[in-house]
């Protein structure tokens, strides 16, 4: 009996582990270009959300930003609402986490 | 680490702390009187506005004496150069509103968007009006509101660049920070970190990670900036800089073998093993973006994804319509081996004289018509006799930033192993010399000892 329970527990553990791996692997990298309609900085300044209007579909997409360089650009308004952005982000569990967030404009 | 470098780094730290803690001596006066542009600065810094009008940052050009096939009596730079990373320049691609695209959208664009004037007083302008148009605060304020700096049309339909001249911005001034510099310098070539492809972040640049900022190395005198010797960066303020000087000596390593290399190998060769950004562009083929505007098709990499190509460089430059890059050889007694990012760009050449043609970006941004851009530029420049044919140009960009921590710099085997990063044959060495240069006898004992110490 003990042996059967052990086997079941090991199998359950393996299942949980594989599900975790699948969950990790399920984060999908997305790309888009869009115009910022809203920026909200967290009170502690360590993260922000930006709502982008997709230039192709006009859908509104909320992206969470945590990298210091981009946060700094929000704080001193080098990036503001109305700017056009090219972004890459991981979409997972209903949350979109920025991997790249750059203005399209350059000289 | 040498005592000298330690002392300088401590000095930087103390200065940074001091600078943050200590207000500009004129702060109270500025808060009392408000800020009226450069004339406020001139109350104490008399003559600085006029002085600034004579620098490369304002003129976007200077006389150039180290580049082939140009007129030594004329000035060259972003103002008027034509090449294939930036196929336009301040003249043909002057800041303007582009025609509406198919979606009816328009926008402002131009090479001189970053010029620190108000566009009414533009690149190279002089006189009292130009002096008062200088945007001192964009370089000197840590509280500059960049949303206030944008191109707009005035009542006469002329495009002007607005500035943040708020009292808050003026009350928070000092030496330019990395952010002040990079707001313009990271956006060149068509977007963030495209042109030279380096990042001035703590993660990417060892100097930044130690609290050193741009102007600690580019030590400005009278608004004139010392620069390095990038073969594709021609305009200069007449002052050059190298790593060796106040911070590093000509023999900066504890290891004598490494120090022997400095006679023929530039510091950057071992200490800047990666850069990034655009490595190829096609100005004859513009790609439609999801917003309805077009951009020149561009191949690019992240800032740490491009391995350099290495070449001898005697600090003079070969300049032909098809090639801009280093001159030099292992035998001229002046050259060292430097790292370069090779960029290849496609644009239109004039079949009638073989010269590269420039492009006004406004037409192709709106509708993708690159030949309309060439026609507009030709009209602006008064060129009537031309026949555009597509062709490629190769440019060597110097790798001079994004210095890696020393434990990640190139070591013996990175170059001297048979599959090393240096192509000794192409660098001018004969077969027997290459055999000798790639023999493990050169480095085996040293690396073995290092390996044992690290294990």
mmCIF file of C-alpha atoms in Angstrom, chain B residues 11-403:
data_model
loop_
_atom_site.group_PDB
_atom_site.id
_atom_site.type_symbol
_atom_site.label_atom_id
_atom_site.label_comp_id
_atom_site.label_asym_id
_atom_site.label_seq_id
_atom_site.Cartn_x
_atom_site.Cartn_y
_atom_site.Cartn_z
ATOM 1 C CA UNK B 11 36.362 61.553 -6.471
ATOM 2 C CA UNK B 12 33.457 60.951 -8.868
ATOM 3 C CA UNK B 13 31.397 59.499 -6.050
ATOM 4 C CA UNK B 14 32.120 62.433 -3.765
ATOM 5 C CA UNK B 15 31.458 64.913 -6.587
ATOM 6 C CA UNK B 16 28.209 63.168 -7.503
ATOM 7 C CA UNK B 17 27.034 63.254 -3.904
ATOM 8 C CA UNK B 18 28.144 66.870 -3.557
ATOM 9 C CA UNK B 19 26.530 67.857 -6.859
ATOM 10 C CA UNK B 20 23.250 66.273 -5.853
ATOM 11 C CA UNK B 21 23.292 67.827 -2.436
ATOM 12 C CA UNK B 22 24.453 71.280 -3.478
ATOM 13 C CA UNK B 23 22.158 73.574 -5.387
ATOM 14 C CA UNK B 24 23.272 75.820 -8.203
ATOM 15 C CA UNK B 25 24.410 79.097 -6.595
ATOM 16 C CA UNK B 26 21.882 81.059 -8.647
ATOM 17 C CA UNK B 27 18.919 78.933 -7.638
ATOM 18 C CA UNK B 28 17.415 81.462 -5.201
ATOM 19 C CA UNK B 29 17.682 84.241 -7.777
ATOM 20 C CA UNK B 30 16.074 82.085 -10.468
ATOM 21 C CA UNK B 31 13.259 81.136 -8.116
ATOM 22 C CA UNK B 32 12.770 84.815 -7.303
ATOM 23 C CA UNK B 33 12.965 86.242 -10.839
ATOM 24 C CA UNK B 34 11.865 83.274 -12.911
ATOM 25 C CA UNK B 35 13.692 82.065 -16.024
ATOM 26 C CA UNK B 36 13.866 84.125 -19.184
ATOM 27 C CA UNK B 37 16.038 81.828 -21.256
ATOM 28 C CA UNK B 38 19.766 82.310 -21.906
ATOM 29 C CA UNK B 39 19.716 85.921 -20.747
ATOM 30 C CA UNK B 40 19.061 84.618 -17.233
ATOM 31 C CA UNK B 41 22.131 82.358 -17.511
ATOM 32 C CA UNK B 42 24.178 85.195 -19.001
ATOM 33 C CA UNK B 43 23.765 87.320 -15.883
ATOM 34 C CA UNK B 44 26.489 85.186 -14.311
ATOM 35 C CA UNK B 45 27.870 83.216 -17.279
ATOM 36 C CA UNK B 46 28.546 86.166 -19.529
ATOM 37 C CA UNK B 47 29.496 85.324 -23.112
ATOM 38 C CA UNK B 48 28.560 81.652 -22.861
ATOM 39 C CA UNK B 49 25.647 81.863 -25.290
ATOM 40 C CA UNK B 50 27.789 83.370 -28.043
ATOM 41 C CA UNK B 51 30.503 80.840 -27.243
ATOM 42 C CA UNK B 52 28.042 77.969 -27.649
ATOM 43 C CA UNK B 53 27.064 79.119 -31.155
ATOM 44 C CA UNK B 54 30.603 78.281 -32.284
ATOM 45 C CA UNK B 55 30.481 74.626 -31.225
ATOM 46 C CA UNK B 56 29.602 71.440 -33.076
ATOM 47 C CA UNK B 57 26.505 70.998 -30.930
ATOM 48 C CA UNK B 58 25.105 74.192 -32.500
ATOM 49 C CA UNK B 59 26.738 74.156 -35.930
ATOM 50 C CA UNK B 60 26.467 70.404 -36.572
ATOM 51 C CA UNK B 61 29.625 70.836 -38.644
ATOM 52 C CA UNK B 62 33.287 71.751 -38.503
ATOM 53 C CA UNK B 63 36.302 71.809 -40.756
ATOM 54 C CA UNK B 64 37.626 68.277 -41.210
ATOM 55 C CA UNK B 65 41.240 67.473 -41.933
ATOM 56 C CA UNK B 66 41.527 63.708 -41.541
ATOM 57 C CA UNK B 67 39.115 62.484 -44.231
ATOM 58 C CA UNK B 68 39.855 61.796 -47.917
ATOM 59 C CA UNK B 69 38.109 63.514 -50.816
ATOM 60 C CA UNK B 70 36.624 66.515 -49.053
ATOM 61 C CA UNK B 71 37.362 70.222 -49.230
ATOM 62 C CA UNK B 72 39.500 71.214 -46.200
ATOM 63 C CA UNK B 73 38.114 74.755 -46.361
ATOM 64 C CA UNK B 74 34.500 73.700 -45.964
ATOM 65 C CA UNK B 75 32.675 72.468 -42.886
ATOM 66 C CA UNK B 76 31.137 69.003 -42.723
ATOM 67 C CA UNK B 77 28.836 67.240 -40.311
ATOM 68 C CA UNK B 78 25.249 66.309 -39.694
ATOM 69 C CA UNK B 79 24.367 69.614 -41.303
ATOM 70 C CA UNK B 80 25.352 68.525 -44.795
ATOM 71 C CA UNK B 81 26.863 65.042 -44.928
ATOM 72 C CA UNK B 82 25.393 62.320 -47.116
ATOM 73 C CA UNK B 83 25.875 58.669 -46.245
ATOM 74 C CA UNK B 84 23.732 55.603 -45.906
ATOM 75 C CA UNK B 85 23.049 55.368 -42.177
ATOM 76 C CA UNK B 86 21.457 58.806 -42.411
ATOM 77 C CA UNK B 87 20.717 59.378 -46.073
ATOM 78 C CA UNK B 88 19.321 62.800 -45.250
ATOM 79 C CA UNK B 89 20.879 65.700 -43.369
ATOM 80 C CA UNK B 90 19.834 68.948 -41.681
ATOM 81 C CA UNK B 91 19.515 70.696 -45.041
ATOM 82 C CA UNK B 92 17.463 68.260 -47.129
ATOM 83 C CA UNK B 93 15.705 66.674 -44.185
ATOM 84 C CA UNK B 94 15.031 69.874 -42.298
ATOM 85 C CA UNK B 95 12.402 69.546 -39.534
ATOM 86 C CA UNK B 96 9.014 69.710 -41.199
ATOM 87 C CA UNK B 97 5.522 68.275 -41.227
ATOM 88 C CA UNK B 98 5.367 65.324 -43.614
ATOM 89 C CA UNK B 99 2.522 65.125 -46.162
ATOM 90 C CA UNK B 100 -0.541 63.153 -45.016
ATOM 91 C CA UNK B 101 -0.250 59.385 -45.418
ATOM 92 C CA UNK B 102 -3.002 57.147 -46.811
ATOM 93 C CA UNK B 103 -4.752 57.266 -43.428
ATOM 94 C CA UNK B 104 -4.682 61.061 -43.463
ATOM 95 C CA UNK B 105 -2.144 61.162 -40.629
ATOM 96 C CA UNK B 106 0.815 63.506 -40.599
ATOM 97 C CA UNK B 107 3.739 64.101 -38.236
ATOM 98 C CA UNK B 108 6.837 66.216 -37.763
ATOM 99 C CA UNK B 109 10.238 64.826 -38.603
ATOM 100 C CA UNK B 110 13.728 66.011 -39.446
ATOM 101 C CA UNK B 111 17.409 65.376 -38.807
ATOM 102 C CA UNK B 112 17.707 68.628 -36.834
ATOM 103 C CA UNK B 113 14.964 67.668 -34.362
ATOM 104 C CA UNK B 114 17.659 67.422 -31.682
ATOM 105 C CA UNK B 115 19.297 70.753 -32.484
ATOM 106 C CA UNK B 116 19.324 72.742 -29.226
ATOM 107 C CA UNK B 117 17.667 75.822 -30.718
ATOM 108 C CA UNK B 118 14.058 76.636 -31.439
ATOM 109 C CA UNK B 119 14.242 75.888 -35.198
ATOM 110 C CA UNK B 120 13.642 79.556 -35.980
ATOM 111 C CA UNK B 121 17.279 79.908 -34.969
ATOM 112 C CA UNK B 122 18.559 76.719 -36.466
ATOM 113 C CA UNK B 123 21.793 74.858 -37.229
ATOM 114 C CA UNK B 124 24.706 77.285 -37.537
ATOM 115 C CA UNK B 125 22.664 80.453 -36.980
ATOM 116 C CA UNK B 126 24.396 83.389 -35.314
ATOM 117 C CA UNK B 127 23.572 86.701 -33.680
ATOM 118 C CA UNK B 128 21.623 87.879 -30.637
ATOM 119 C CA UNK B 129 18.390 86.120 -31.657
ATOM 120 C CA UNK B 130 20.210 82.790 -31.993
ATOM 121 C CA UNK B 131 21.884 83.305 -28.625
ATOM 122 C CA UNK B 132 18.498 83.738 -26.970
ATOM 123 C CA UNK B 133 17.084 80.684 -28.764
ATOM 124 C CA UNK B 134 19.530 78.250 -27.136
ATOM 125 C CA UNK B 135 17.852 75.569 -25.062
ATOM 126 C CA UNK B 136 20.415 75.632 -22.230
ATOM 127 C CA UNK B 137 18.204 73.590 -19.936
ATOM 128 C CA UNK B 138 17.854 70.532 -22.153
ATOM 129 C CA UNK B 139 21.506 69.774 -21.426
ATOM 130 C CA UNK B 140 21.829 71.293 -17.963
ATOM 131 C CA UNK B 141 18.558 70.665 -16.126
ATOM 132 C CA UNK B 142 17.807 67.509 -14.194
ATOM 133 C CA UNK B 143 14.123 68.494 -14.064
ATOM 134 C CA UNK B 144 13.566 69.223 -17.731
ATOM 135 C CA UNK B 145 10.029 68.348 -18.795
ATOM 136 C CA UNK B 146 10.636 66.742 -22.164
ATOM 137 C CA UNK B 147 6.936 66.831 -23.025
ATOM 138 C CA UNK B 148 7.343 70.606 -23.378
ATOM 139 C CA UNK B 149 9.925 70.214 -26.136
ATOM 140 C CA UNK B 150 8.060 69.441 -29.307
ATOM 141 C CA UNK B 151 7.684 70.755 -32.866
ATOM 142 C CA UNK B 152 4.566 72.835 -33.487
ATOM 143 C CA UNK B 153 3.416 75.280 -36.138
ATOM 144 C CA UNK B 154 3.327 78.943 -35.145
ATOM 145 C CA UNK B 155 0.702 81.426 -36.295
ATOM 146 C CA UNK B 156 2.548 81.886 -39.584
ATOM 147 C CA UNK B 157 2.665 78.159 -40.278
ATOM 148 C CA UNK B 158 6.381 77.954 -39.539
ATOM 149 C CA UNK B 159 7.578 74.908 -37.625
ATOM 150 C CA UNK B 160 9.132 75.876 -34.300
ATOM 151 C CA UNK B 161 10.547 73.745 -31.509
ATOM 152 C CA UNK B 162 9.126 74.582 -28.099
ATOM 153 C CA UNK B 163 11.269 74.345 -24.968
ATOM 154 C CA UNK B 164 10.839 73.831 -21.235
ATOM 155 C CA UNK B 165 11.757 77.238 -19.845
ATOM 156 C CA UNK B 166 9.990 76.686 -16.546
ATOM 157 C CA UNK B 167 11.408 78.046 -13.325
ATOM 158 C CA UNK B 168 11.460 74.511 -11.932
ATOM 159 C CA UNK B 169 13.672 73.267 -14.767
ATOM 160 C CA UNK B 170 15.942 76.311 -14.471
ATOM 161 C CA UNK B 171 16.265 75.969 -10.722
ATOM 162 C CA UNK B 172 17.636 72.447 -11.064
ATOM 163 C CA UNK B 173 20.684 72.892 -13.238
ATOM 164 C CA UNK B 174 24.186 71.510 -13.181
ATOM 165 C CA UNK B 175 26.569 69.405 -15.233
ATOM 166 C CA UNK B 176 24.789 67.402 -17.941
ATOM 167 C CA UNK B 177 23.733 63.970 -16.733
ATOM 168 C CA UNK B 178 23.805 60.809 -18.845
ATOM 169 C CA UNK B 179 20.108 61.330 -19.438
ATOM 170 C CA UNK B 180 20.668 64.860 -20.740
ATOM 171 C CA UNK B 181 23.160 63.514 -23.278
ATOM 172 C CA UNK B 182 21.359 60.356 -24.273
ATOM 173 C CA UNK B 183 17.986 61.965 -24.885
ATOM 174 C CA UNK B 184 19.456 63.012 -28.231
ATOM 175 C CA UNK B 185 22.416 60.702 -28.687
ATOM 176 C CA UNK B 186 20.472 57.455 -28.287
ATOM 177 C CA UNK B 187 17.826 58.450 -30.835
ATOM 178 C CA UNK B 188 20.071 58.961 -33.853
ATOM 179 C CA UNK B 189 19.711 56.896 -36.999
ATOM 180 C CA UNK B 190 16.011 56.164 -36.774
ATOM 181 C CA UNK B 191 15.194 55.182 -33.201
ATOM 182 C CA UNK B 192 16.582 54.209 -29.817
ATOM 183 C CA UNK B 193 20.080 52.728 -29.985
ATOM 184 C CA UNK B 194 20.008 52.249 -33.727
ATOM 185 C CA UNK B 195 22.981 54.167 -35.071
ATOM 186 C CA UNK B 196 25.925 53.268 -32.885
ATOM 187 C CA UNK B 197 24.035 50.648 -30.922
ATOM 188 C CA UNK B 198 25.421 51.116 -27.442
ATOM 189 C CA UNK B 199 23.658 51.583 -24.138
ATOM 190 C CA UNK B 200 24.870 53.900 -21.394
ATOM 191 C CA UNK B 201 23.182 51.891 -18.659
ATOM 192 C CA UNK B 202 24.765 50.447 -15.534
ATOM 193 C CA UNK B 203 24.217 46.982 -16.902
ATOM 194 C CA UNK B 204 25.960 47.649 -20.210
ATOM 195 C CA UNK B 205 28.767 50.131 -19.427
ATOM 196 C CA UNK B 206 31.298 49.522 -16.695
ATOM 197 C CA UNK B 207 32.030 53.245 -16.306
ATOM 198 C CA UNK B 208 28.353 53.974 -15.665
ATOM 199 C CA UNK B 209 28.174 51.141 -13.148
ATOM 200 C CA UNK B 210 30.901 52.955 -11.203
ATOM 201 C CA UNK B 211 29.080 56.291 -11.198
ATOM 202 C CA UNK B 212 31.028 57.851 -14.069
ATOM 203 C CA UNK B 213 28.950 59.988 -16.441
ATOM 204 C CA UNK B 214 29.514 61.108 -20.062
ATOM 205 C CA UNK B 215 31.101 64.460 -19.193
ATOM 206 C CA UNK B 216 33.575 62.870 -16.782
ATOM 207 C CA UNK B 217 35.365 61.466 -19.842
ATOM 208 C CA UNK B 218 34.238 64.014 -22.441
ATOM 209 C CA UNK B 219 35.611 66.840 -20.310
ATOM 210 C CA UNK B 220 34.076 69.952 -21.803
ATOM 211 C CA UNK B 221 35.996 73.201 -22.039
ATOM 212 C CA UNK B 222 34.068 76.311 -23.042
ATOM 213 C CA UNK B 223 31.272 74.153 -24.426
ATOM 214 C CA UNK B 224 33.738 72.337 -26.691
ATOM 215 C CA UNK B 225 33.550 68.577 -26.387
ATOM 216 C CA UNK B 226 36.546 66.275 -26.759
ATOM 217 C CA UNK B 227 35.644 63.314 -28.955
ATOM 218 C CA UNK B 228 37.157 60.028 -29.988
ATOM 219 C CA UNK B 229 38.093 59.178 -33.542
ATOM 220 C CA UNK B 230 35.142 57.291 -34.994
ATOM 221 C CA UNK B 231 35.819 57.155 -38.766
ATOM 222 C CA UNK B 232 32.230 58.139 -39.421
ATOM 223 C CA UNK B 233 32.074 60.994 -36.919
ATOM 224 C CA UNK B 234 33.751 63.848 -38.753
ATOM 225 C CA UNK B 235 32.687 67.094 -37.107
ATOM 226 C CA UNK B 236 34.658 67.946 -33.992
ATOM 227 C CA UNK B 237 35.376 70.829 -31.626
ATOM 228 C CA UNK B 238 39.110 70.551 -32.186
ATOM 229 C CA UNK B 239 39.793 68.471 -29.093
ATOM 230 C CA UNK B 240 40.374 64.734 -29.149
ATOM 231 C CA UNK B 241 40.399 62.265 -26.305
ATOM 232 C CA UNK B 242 41.673 58.776 -25.633
ATOM 233 C CA UNK B 243 41.378 56.367 -22.722
ATOM 234 C CA UNK B 244 44.962 57.132 -21.715
ATOM 235 C CA UNK B 245 45.154 60.358 -19.780
ATOM 236 C CA UNK B 246 43.779 61.292 -16.418
ATOM 237 C CA UNK B 247 42.119 57.954 -15.769
ATOM 238 C CA UNK B 248 44.215 55.300 -17.477
ATOM 239 C CA UNK B 249 47.908 55.182 -18.264
ATOM 240 C CA UNK B 250 49.597 53.795 -21.387
ATOM 241 C CA UNK B 251 50.423 50.716 -19.295
ATOM 242 C CA UNK B 252 47.185 50.179 -17.400
ATOM 243 C CA UNK B 253 47.463 46.428 -16.693
ATOM 244 C CA UNK B 254 49.205 44.611 -13.887
ATOM 245 C CA UNK B 255 50.229 42.035 -16.475
ATOM 246 C CA UNK B 256 53.259 43.107 -18.534
ATOM 247 C CA UNK B 257 52.150 40.945 -21.473
ATOM 248 C CA UNK B 258 48.897 42.865 -21.726
ATOM 249 C CA UNK B 259 50.744 46.171 -21.401
ATOM 250 C CA UNK B 260 52.961 45.260 -24.367
ATOM 251 C CA UNK B 261 49.802 45.007 -26.471
ATOM 252 C CA UNK B 262 48.846 48.649 -25.953
ATOM 253 C CA UNK B 263 51.435 49.791 -28.503
ATOM 254 C CA UNK B 264 49.491 48.127 -31.313
ATOM 255 C CA UNK B 265 46.073 47.303 -29.887
ATOM 256 C CA UNK B 266 43.581 50.034 -28.975
ATOM 257 C CA UNK B 267 41.950 49.688 -25.543
ATOM 258 C CA UNK B 268 38.530 49.297 -27.185
ATOM 259 C CA UNK B 269 39.644 46.158 -29.028
ATOM 260 C CA UNK B 270 39.695 44.034 -25.882
ATOM 261 C CA UNK B 271 37.387 46.055 -23.676
ATOM 262 C CA UNK B 272 34.429 46.563 -26.049
ATOM 263 C CA UNK B 273 33.707 43.068 -27.356
ATOM 264 C CA UNK B 274 30.092 43.737 -28.378
ATOM 265 C CA UNK B 275 27.876 46.509 -29.678
ATOM 266 C CA UNK B 276 24.612 46.470 -31.594
ATOM 267 C CA UNK B 277 22.078 48.567 -33.437
ATOM 268 C CA UNK B 278 21.476 48.700 -37.168
ATOM 269 C CA UNK B 279 23.907 46.807 -39.362
ATOM 270 C CA UNK B 280 22.118 47.323 -42.654
ATOM 271 C CA UNK B 281 19.492 49.631 -44.113
ATOM 272 C CA UNK B 282 17.836 49.978 -47.480
ATOM 273 C CA UNK B 283 16.731 53.519 -48.255
ATOM 274 C CA UNK B 284 15.403 52.415 -51.655
ATOM 275 C CA UNK B 285 12.831 50.180 -49.992
ATOM 276 C CA UNK B 286 10.595 51.693 -47.312
ATOM 277 C CA UNK B 287 8.372 49.405 -45.266
ATOM 278 C CA UNK B 288 4.827 50.335 -44.360
ATOM 279 C CA UNK B 289 4.219 50.427 -40.603
ATOM 280 C CA UNK B 290 0.960 49.651 -38.873
ATOM 281 C CA UNK B 291 0.389 53.404 -38.366
ATOM 282 C CA UNK B 292 0.365 53.987 -42.116
ATOM 283 C CA UNK B 293 3.786 55.685 -42.223
ATOM 284 C CA UNK B 294 6.856 54.152 -43.882
ATOM 285 C CA UNK B 295 10.379 53.571 -42.572
ATOM 286 C CA UNK B 296 13.541 52.546 -44.422
ATOM 287 C CA UNK B 297 13.861 48.770 -44.117
ATOM 288 C CA UNK B 298 16.448 48.117 -41.427
ATOM 289 C CA UNK B 299 18.277 45.078 -40.075
ATOM 290 C CA UNK B 300 19.189 45.607 -36.442
ATOM 291 C CA UNK B 301 20.383 43.840 -33.339
ATOM 292 C CA UNK B 302 20.191 44.441 -29.610
ATOM 293 C CA UNK B 303 23.038 46.422 -28.038
ATOM 294 C CA UNK B 304 25.149 43.394 -27.107
ATOM 295 C CA UNK B 305 24.579 41.210 -30.141
ATOM 296 C CA UNK B 306 27.100 42.453 -32.696
ATOM 297 C CA UNK B 307 30.689 41.274 -32.678
ATOM 298 C CA UNK B 308 33.075 43.872 -34.087
ATOM 299 C CA UNK B 309 35.342 43.585 -37.077
ATOM 300 C CA UNK B 310 38.940 44.537 -36.368
ATOM 301 C CA UNK B 311 41.155 46.694 -38.590
ATOM 302 C CA UNK B 312 44.313 48.778 -38.496
ATOM 303 C CA UNK B 313 43.483 52.449 -38.077
ATOM 304 C CA UNK B 314 45.876 55.406 -38.187
ATOM 305 C CA UNK B 315 43.074 57.883 -37.373
ATOM 306 C CA UNK B 316 42.677 59.009 -40.978
ATOM 307 C CA UNK B 317 39.658 58.044 -43.022
ATOM 308 C CA UNK B 318 39.058 56.624 -46.462
ATOM 309 C CA UNK B 319 36.016 58.294 -47.961
ATOM 310 C CA UNK B 320 34.563 57.219 -51.288
ATOM 311 C CA UNK B 321 30.927 56.925 -52.397
ATOM 312 C CA UNK B 322 31.079 53.181 -51.685
ATOM 313 C CA UNK B 323 33.211 53.145 -48.523
ATOM 314 C CA UNK B 324 33.789 55.186 -45.372
ATOM 315 C CA UNK B 325 36.260 53.576 -43.026
ATOM 316 C CA UNK B 326 39.651 53.418 -41.394
ATOM 317 C CA UNK B 327 42.955 53.829 -43.193
ATOM 318 C CA UNK B 328 46.049 52.198 -41.828
ATOM 319 C CA UNK B 329 48.297 49.175 -41.878
ATOM 320 C CA UNK B 330 50.526 47.188 -39.565
ATOM 321 C CA UNK B 331 53.600 48.732 -41.172
ATOM 322 C CA UNK B 332 52.850 52.470 -41.201
ATOM 323 C CA UNK B 333 54.087 52.990 -37.661
ATOM 324 C CA UNK B 334 50.972 54.970 -36.712
ATOM 325 C CA UNK B 335 48.157 52.429 -36.729
ATOM 326 C CA UNK B 336 46.640 50.352 -34.004
ATOM 327 C CA UNK B 337 44.040 47.600 -34.305
ATOM 328 C CA UNK B 338 40.582 48.976 -33.439
ATOM 329 C CA UNK B 339 37.105 47.382 -33.304
ATOM 330 C CA UNK B 340 34.402 48.555 -35.701
ATOM 331 C CA UNK B 341 30.764 47.878 -36.386
ATOM 332 C CA UNK B 342 30.387 47.404 -40.111
ATOM 333 C CA UNK B 343 27.233 48.939 -41.490
ATOM 334 C CA UNK B 344 26.046 48.497 -45.067
ATOM 335 C CA UNK B 345 23.424 50.808 -46.493
ATOM 336 C CA UNK B 346 21.635 50.916 -49.820
ATOM 337 C CA UNK B 347 20.620 54.224 -51.350
ATOM 338 C CA UNK B 348 20.622 55.983 -54.693
ATOM 339 C CA UNK B 349 23.789 57.045 -56.479
ATOM 340 C CA UNK B 350 23.958 59.524 -59.330
ATOM 341 C CA UNK B 351 24.818 57.465 -62.412
ATOM 342 C CA UNK B 352 26.218 60.603 -64.054
ATOM 343 C CA UNK B 353 29.013 61.192 -61.547
ATOM 344 C CA UNK B 354 28.978 58.178 -59.221
ATOM 345 C CA UNK B 355 28.234 60.301 -56.142
ATOM 346 C CA UNK B 356 25.777 59.266 -53.445
ATOM 347 C CA UNK B 357 22.499 61.204 -53.560
ATOM 348 C CA UNK B 358 20.688 62.362 -50.445
ATOM 349 C CA UNK B 359 17.036 61.971 -49.602
ATOM 350 C CA UNK B 360 14.342 64.171 -48.101
ATOM 351 C CA UNK B 361 12.508 61.695 -45.875
ATOM 352 C CA UNK B 362 9.168 63.500 -45.853
ATOM 353 C CA UNK B 363 7.807 61.985 -49.113
ATOM 354 C CA UNK B 364 8.810 58.354 -48.404
ATOM 355 C CA UNK B 365 7.630 58.569 -44.777
ATOM 356 C CA UNK B 366 4.176 59.482 -46.098
ATOM 357 C CA UNK B 367 3.905 57.149 -49.068
ATOM 358 C CA UNK B 368 7.036 54.988 -49.365
ATOM 359 C CA UNK B 369 8.182 56.719 -52.553
ATOM 360 C CA UNK B 370 11.947 56.868 -52.093
ATOM 361 C CA UNK B 371 12.585 58.400 -55.516
ATOM 362 C CA UNK B 372 10.268 61.284 -54.597
ATOM 363 C CA UNK B 373 12.541 61.804 -51.596
ATOM 364 C CA UNK B 374 15.593 61.915 -53.863
ATOM 365 C CA UNK B 375 13.835 64.366 -56.214
ATOM 366 C CA UNK B 376 12.886 66.637 -53.312
ATOM 367 C CA UNK B 377 16.455 66.619 -51.942
ATOM 368 C CA UNK B 378 17.881 67.321 -55.403
ATOM 369 C CA UNK B 379 15.520 70.269 -55.768
ATOM 370 C CA UNK B 380 16.535 71.665 -52.358
ATOM 371 C CA UNK B 381 20.226 71.347 -53.285
ATOM 372 C CA UNK B 382 19.743 72.654 -56.832
ATOM 373 C CA UNK B 383 20.915 69.417 -58.466
ATOM 374 C CA UNK B 384 19.330 69.091 -61.890
ATOM 375 C CA UNK B 385 21.550 66.673 -63.764
ATOM 376 C CA UNK B 386 21.157 63.345 -62.036
ATOM 377 C CA UNK B 387 20.039 59.788 -62.706
ATOM 378 C CA UNK B 388 19.399 57.762 -59.549
ATOM 379 C CA UNK B 389 20.608 54.161 -59.475
ATOM 380 C CA UNK B 390 20.535 51.996 -56.348
ATOM 381 C CA UNK B 391 23.790 50.847 -54.804
ATOM 382 C CA UNK B 392 25.461 49.876 -51.555
ATOM 383 C CA UNK B 393 27.875 51.723 -49.298
ATOM 384 C CA UNK B 394 29.931 50.198 -46.469
ATOM 385 C CA UNK B 395 30.641 52.242 -43.339
ATOM 386 C CA UNK B 396 32.881 51.406 -40.384
ATOM 387 C CA UNK B 397 31.525 52.802 -37.126
ATOM 388 C CA UNK B 398 34.021 52.973 -34.277
ATOM 389 C CA UNK B 399 33.159 50.888 -31.203
ATOM 390 C CA UNK B 400 33.991 53.374 -28.476
ATOM 391 C CA UNK B 401 31.325 52.892 -25.825
ATOM 392 C CA UNK B 402 29.818 50.048 -23.846
ATOM 393 C CA UNK B 403 33.062 49.131 -22.129
#
